[in-house]
Coordinates of C-alpha atoms in Angstrom, one line a residue:
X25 CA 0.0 0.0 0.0
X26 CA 1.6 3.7 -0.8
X27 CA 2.5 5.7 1.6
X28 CA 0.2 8.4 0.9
X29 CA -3.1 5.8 1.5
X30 CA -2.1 4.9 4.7
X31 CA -1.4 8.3 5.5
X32 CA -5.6 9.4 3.9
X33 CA -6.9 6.5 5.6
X34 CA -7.6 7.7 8.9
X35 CA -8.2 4.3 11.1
X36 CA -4.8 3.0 10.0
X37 CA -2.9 6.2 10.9
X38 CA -5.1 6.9 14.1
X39 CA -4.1 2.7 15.4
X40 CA 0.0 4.2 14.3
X41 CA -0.9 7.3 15.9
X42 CA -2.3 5.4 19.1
X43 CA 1.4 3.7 19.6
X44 CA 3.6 7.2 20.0
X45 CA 4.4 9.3 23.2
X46 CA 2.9 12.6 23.2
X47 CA 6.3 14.0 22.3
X48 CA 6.9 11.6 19.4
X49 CA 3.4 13.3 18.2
X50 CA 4.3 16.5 18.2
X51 CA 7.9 15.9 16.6
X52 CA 5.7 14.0 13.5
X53 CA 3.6 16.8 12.9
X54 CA 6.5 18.6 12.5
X55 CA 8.3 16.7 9.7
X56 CA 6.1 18.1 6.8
X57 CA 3.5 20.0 6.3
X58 CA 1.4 16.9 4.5
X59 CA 2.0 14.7 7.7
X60 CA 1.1 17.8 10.0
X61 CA -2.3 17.7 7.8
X62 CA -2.9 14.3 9.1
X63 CA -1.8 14.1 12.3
X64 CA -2.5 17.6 14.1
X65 CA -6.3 16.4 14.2
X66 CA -5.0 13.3 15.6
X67 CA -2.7 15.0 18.2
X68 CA -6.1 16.8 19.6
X69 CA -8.9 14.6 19.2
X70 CA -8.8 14.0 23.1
X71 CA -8.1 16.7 25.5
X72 CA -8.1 17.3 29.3
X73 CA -9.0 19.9 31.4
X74 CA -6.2 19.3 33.5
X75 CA -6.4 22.5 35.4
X76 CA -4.4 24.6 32.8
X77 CA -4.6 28.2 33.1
X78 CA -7.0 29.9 31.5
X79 CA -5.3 31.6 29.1
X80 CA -3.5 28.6 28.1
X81 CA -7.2 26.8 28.0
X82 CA -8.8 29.1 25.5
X83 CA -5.8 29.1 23.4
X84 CA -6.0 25.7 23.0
X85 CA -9.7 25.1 22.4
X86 CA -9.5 28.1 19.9
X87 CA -7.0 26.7 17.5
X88 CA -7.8 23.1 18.1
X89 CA -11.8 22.5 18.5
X90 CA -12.5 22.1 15.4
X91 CA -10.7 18.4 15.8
X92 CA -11.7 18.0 19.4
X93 CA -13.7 14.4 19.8
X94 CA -13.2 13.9 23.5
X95 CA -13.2 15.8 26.5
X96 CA -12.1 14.9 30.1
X97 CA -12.8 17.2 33.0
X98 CA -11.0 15.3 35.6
X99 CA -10.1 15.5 39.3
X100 CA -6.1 15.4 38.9
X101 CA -5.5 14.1 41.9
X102 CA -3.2 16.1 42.9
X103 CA -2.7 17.6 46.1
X104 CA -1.5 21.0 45.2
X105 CA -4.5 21.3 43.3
X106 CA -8.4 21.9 44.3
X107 CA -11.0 19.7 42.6
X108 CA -12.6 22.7 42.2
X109 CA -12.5 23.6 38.2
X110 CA -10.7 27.5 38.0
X111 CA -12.6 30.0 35.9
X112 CA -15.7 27.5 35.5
X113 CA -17.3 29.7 33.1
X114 CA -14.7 30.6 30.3
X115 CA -14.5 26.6 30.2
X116 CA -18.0 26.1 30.5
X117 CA -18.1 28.7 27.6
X118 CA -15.0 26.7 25.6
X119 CA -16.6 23.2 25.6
X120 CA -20.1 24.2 24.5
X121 CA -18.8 25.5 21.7
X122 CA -16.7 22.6 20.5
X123 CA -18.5 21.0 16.9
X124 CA -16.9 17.7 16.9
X125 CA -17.4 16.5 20.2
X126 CA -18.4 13.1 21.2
X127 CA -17.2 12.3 24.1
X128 CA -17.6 14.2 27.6
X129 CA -16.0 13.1 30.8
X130 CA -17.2 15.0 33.8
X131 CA -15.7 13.0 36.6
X132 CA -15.1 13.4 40.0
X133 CA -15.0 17.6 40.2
X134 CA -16.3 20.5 41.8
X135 CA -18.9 21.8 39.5
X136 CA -21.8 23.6 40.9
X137 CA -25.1 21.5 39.2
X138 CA -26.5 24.7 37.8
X139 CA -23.1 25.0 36.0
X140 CA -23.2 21.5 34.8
X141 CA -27.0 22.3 33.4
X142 CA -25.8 25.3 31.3
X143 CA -23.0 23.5 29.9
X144 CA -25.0 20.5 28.5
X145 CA -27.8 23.0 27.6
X146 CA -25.9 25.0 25.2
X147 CA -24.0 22.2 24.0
X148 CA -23.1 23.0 20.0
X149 CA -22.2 19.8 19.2
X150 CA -24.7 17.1 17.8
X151 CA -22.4 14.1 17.5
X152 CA -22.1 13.2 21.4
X153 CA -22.2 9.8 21.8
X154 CA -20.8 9.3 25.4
X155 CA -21.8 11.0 28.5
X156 CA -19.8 10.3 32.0
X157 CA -21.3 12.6 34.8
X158 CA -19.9 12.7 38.2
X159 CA -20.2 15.8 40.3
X160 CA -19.9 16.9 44.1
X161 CA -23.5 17.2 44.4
X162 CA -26.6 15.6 42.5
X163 CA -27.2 16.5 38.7
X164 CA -30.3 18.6 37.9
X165 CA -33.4 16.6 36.5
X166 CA -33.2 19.2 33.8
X167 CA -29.5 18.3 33.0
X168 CA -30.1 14.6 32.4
X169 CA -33.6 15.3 30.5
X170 CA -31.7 17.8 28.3
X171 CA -29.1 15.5 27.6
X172 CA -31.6 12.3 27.0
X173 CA -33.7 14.4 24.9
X174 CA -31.0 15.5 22.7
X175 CA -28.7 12.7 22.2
X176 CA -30.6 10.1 23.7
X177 CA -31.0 8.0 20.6
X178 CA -27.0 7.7 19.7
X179 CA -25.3 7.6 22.9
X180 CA -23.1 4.7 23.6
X181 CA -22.5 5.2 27.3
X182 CA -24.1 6.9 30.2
X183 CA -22.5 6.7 33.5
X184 CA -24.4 9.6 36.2
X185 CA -23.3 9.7 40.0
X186 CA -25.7 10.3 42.5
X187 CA -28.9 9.5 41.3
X188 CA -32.1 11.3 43.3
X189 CA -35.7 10.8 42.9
X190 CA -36.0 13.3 40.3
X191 CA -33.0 12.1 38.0
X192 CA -34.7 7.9 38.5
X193 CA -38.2 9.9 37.2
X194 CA -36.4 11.7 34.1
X195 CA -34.3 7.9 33.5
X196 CA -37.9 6.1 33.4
X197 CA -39.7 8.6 31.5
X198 CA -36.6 8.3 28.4
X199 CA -35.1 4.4 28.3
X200 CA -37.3 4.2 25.3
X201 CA -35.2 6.8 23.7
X202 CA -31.8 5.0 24.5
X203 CA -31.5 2.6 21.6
X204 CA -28.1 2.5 20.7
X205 CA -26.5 2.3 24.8
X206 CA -24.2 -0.2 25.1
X207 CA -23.1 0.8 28.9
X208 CA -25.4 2.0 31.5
X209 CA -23.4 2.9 35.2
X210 CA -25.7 4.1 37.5
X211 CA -24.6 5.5 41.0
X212 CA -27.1 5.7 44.1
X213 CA -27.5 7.6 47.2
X214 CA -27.7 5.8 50.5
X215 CA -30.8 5.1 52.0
X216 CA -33.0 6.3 49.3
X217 CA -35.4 4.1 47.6
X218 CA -35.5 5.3 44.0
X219 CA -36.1 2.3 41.1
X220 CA -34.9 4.0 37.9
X221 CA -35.7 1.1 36.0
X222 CA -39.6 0.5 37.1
X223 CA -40.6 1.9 33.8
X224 CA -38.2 -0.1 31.6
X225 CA -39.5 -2.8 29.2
X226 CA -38.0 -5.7 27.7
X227 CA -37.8 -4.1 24.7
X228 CA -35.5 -1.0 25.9
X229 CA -32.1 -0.7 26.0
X230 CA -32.2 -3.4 23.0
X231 CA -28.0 -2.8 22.5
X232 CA -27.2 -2.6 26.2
X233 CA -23.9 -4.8 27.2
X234 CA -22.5 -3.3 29.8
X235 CA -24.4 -2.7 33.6
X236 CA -22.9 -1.2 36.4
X237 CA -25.6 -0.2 39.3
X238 CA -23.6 0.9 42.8
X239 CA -24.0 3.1 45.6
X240 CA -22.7 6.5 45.9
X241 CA -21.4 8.0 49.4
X242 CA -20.3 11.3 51.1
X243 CA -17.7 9.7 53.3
X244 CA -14.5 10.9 51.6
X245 CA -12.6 8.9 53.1
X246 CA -14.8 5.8 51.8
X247 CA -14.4 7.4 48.5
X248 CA -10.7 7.4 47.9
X249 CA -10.2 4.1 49.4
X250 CA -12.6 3.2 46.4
X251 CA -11.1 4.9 44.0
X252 CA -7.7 4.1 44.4
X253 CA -8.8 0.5 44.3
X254 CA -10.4 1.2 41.3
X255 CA -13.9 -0.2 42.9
X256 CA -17.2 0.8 42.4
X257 CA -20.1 1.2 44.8
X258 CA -23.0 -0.9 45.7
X259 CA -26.7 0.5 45.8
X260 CA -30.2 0.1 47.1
X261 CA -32.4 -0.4 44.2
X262 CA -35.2 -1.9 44.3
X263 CA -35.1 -6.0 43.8
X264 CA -38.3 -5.2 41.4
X265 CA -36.2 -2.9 39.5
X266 CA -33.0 -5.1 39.6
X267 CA -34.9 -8.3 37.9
X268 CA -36.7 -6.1 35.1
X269 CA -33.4 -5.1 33.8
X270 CA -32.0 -8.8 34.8
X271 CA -34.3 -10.4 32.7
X272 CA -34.4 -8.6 29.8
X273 CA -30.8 -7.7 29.5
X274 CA -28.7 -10.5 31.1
X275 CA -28.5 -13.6 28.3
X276 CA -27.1 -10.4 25.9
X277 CA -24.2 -8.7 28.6
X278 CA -20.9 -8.9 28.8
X279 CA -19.9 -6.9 31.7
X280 CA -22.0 -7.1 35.1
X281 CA -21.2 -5.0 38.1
X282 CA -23.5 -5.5 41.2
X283 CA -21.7 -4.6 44.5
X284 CA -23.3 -3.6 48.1
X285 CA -25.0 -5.3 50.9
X286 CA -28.4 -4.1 49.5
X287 CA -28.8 -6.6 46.6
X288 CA -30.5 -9.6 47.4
X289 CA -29.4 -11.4 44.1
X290 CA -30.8 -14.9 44.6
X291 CA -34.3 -13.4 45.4
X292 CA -34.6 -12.6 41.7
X293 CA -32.1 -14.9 39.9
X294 CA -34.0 -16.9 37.6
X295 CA -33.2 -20.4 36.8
X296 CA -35.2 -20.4 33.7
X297 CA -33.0 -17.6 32.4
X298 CA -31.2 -18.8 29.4
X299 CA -28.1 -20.4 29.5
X300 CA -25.0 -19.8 28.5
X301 CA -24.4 -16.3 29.7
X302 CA -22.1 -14.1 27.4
X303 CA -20.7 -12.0 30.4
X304 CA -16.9 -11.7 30.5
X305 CA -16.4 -8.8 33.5
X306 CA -18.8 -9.6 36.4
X307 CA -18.4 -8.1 40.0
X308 CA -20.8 -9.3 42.4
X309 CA -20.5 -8.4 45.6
X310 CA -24.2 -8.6 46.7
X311 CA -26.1 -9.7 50.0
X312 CA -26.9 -13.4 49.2
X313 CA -25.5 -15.3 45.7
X314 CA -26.6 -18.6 45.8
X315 CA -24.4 -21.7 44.0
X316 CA -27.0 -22.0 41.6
X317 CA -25.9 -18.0 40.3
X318 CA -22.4 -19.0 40.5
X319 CA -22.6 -21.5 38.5
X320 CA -24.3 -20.1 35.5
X321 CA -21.9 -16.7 35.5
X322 CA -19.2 -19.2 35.6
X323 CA -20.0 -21.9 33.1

């Protein structure tokens, strides 16, 4: 194959791309002005807010958002830095504007919810396909209907934090929409009783793969210990809830994450479920698995 049709075909030069240091990136792009052409959309297709300065933000999303397909807004974990996001609405103002992008990481910041509802409100971009959502306090109804309404129908993965009563209500009135989600991660509070999946049907969430339902906490402490361990929470929902989603979605996962005392998974298991299961990453962690589950996640 010549050189110049690997260099046009963009899936083979993003896997070669995928394989370089950033600075091996940079010192491409700088070998010609055709293989600049190529690989400067490359070089920015993912960016993080990693607490840059503000100047040095706008800069970037200015020159570069035109080729901007993924955005991370992370807590750096870094103790000489806040988790607090700096000059919250220039960035706020920054992503909203970007045309390309697809995936947004909100994960584990300070971000006022009000803040988080203007950002996904004025949104420019129509090809998001990949929503994370994890802020220090719960997400607005409005937030989550706004996003569902919009890109409901193409996303690919929606992970929210802290789920309340009102987010479970806008979740139930909208699985219909979600048609294309592959992974669902859901996050509950303690000691609440929502079921965010008492409207779902068998026939939602036909594409779904991937289920992650866990408890969310305000013990900090609790929280790093998680997250350093890479771990995820358990949650409360209902056992109704738990088995509508169980039953219509388990024979076609791959991935099952159920963690936390308040899971009573043999009260719903099913033996007439069919058999073989196609999961490959389970997690179980619940307050009564009998050998009966055990055996058909394992065989």
């Amino acid at each position: 194959m010549a050189l110049n049709s690997i260099l046009t075909n963009t899936k083979i030069t993003r896997t070669l791309f995928s394989y370089l240091s950033f600075s091996d990136r940079l010192s491409v792009t700088a070998t010609s002005k055709s293989w600049r052409s190529v690989f400067v959309p490359l070089l920015w297709a993912e960016l993080t807010e990693d607490h840059y300065s503000l100047v040095q933000f706008e800069r970037l999303v200015s020159k570069y958002g035109q080729h901007i397909e993924s955005f991370y807004v992370l807590d750096p974990d870094n103790e000489t830095q806040s988790r607090a996001i700096r000059n919250i609405d220039a960035i706020i103002n920054s992503i909203s504007k970007l045309p390309n992008l697809k995936r947004l990481d909100i994960d584990n910041v300070e971000m006022p919810a009000q803040k988080l509802e203007k950002l996904i409100s004025e949104l420019k971009t129509e090809k998001l396909v990949a929503l994370t959502v994890d802020i220090e306090e719960p997400t607005t109804r409005k937030t989550v209907e706004t996003a569902l309404d919009r890109y409901g129908s193409q996303l690919v993965l929606l992970s929210i934090d802290k789920i309340t009563d009102d987010i479970a209500a806008a979740l139930n009135d909208r699985w219909n929409k979600l048609v294309a989600l592959e992974t669902l991660r859901l996050a509950f509070f303690l000691n609440e009783s929502q079921n965010a999946f008492a409207k779902l049907s068998a026939a939602d969430l036909p594409n779904l793969r991937m289920l992650s339902v866990r408890e969310d906490t305000n013990d900090e402490q609790l929280r790093s210990l998680v997250r350093e361990l890479r771990m995820t929470y358990p949650t409360f929902i209902s056992p109704e809830g738990l088995s509508i989603i169980l039953e219509a979605h388990l024979p076609h996962l791959h991935e099952l994450h159920l963690v936390g005392p308040g899971v009573d998974l043999a009260s719903i298991w099913q033996s007439s479920w069919p058999q073989p299961l196609a999961l490959r990453d389970v997690m179980l962690s619940v307050a009564h698995v009998s050998a009966e589950i055990l055996t058909s996640v394992l065989a």
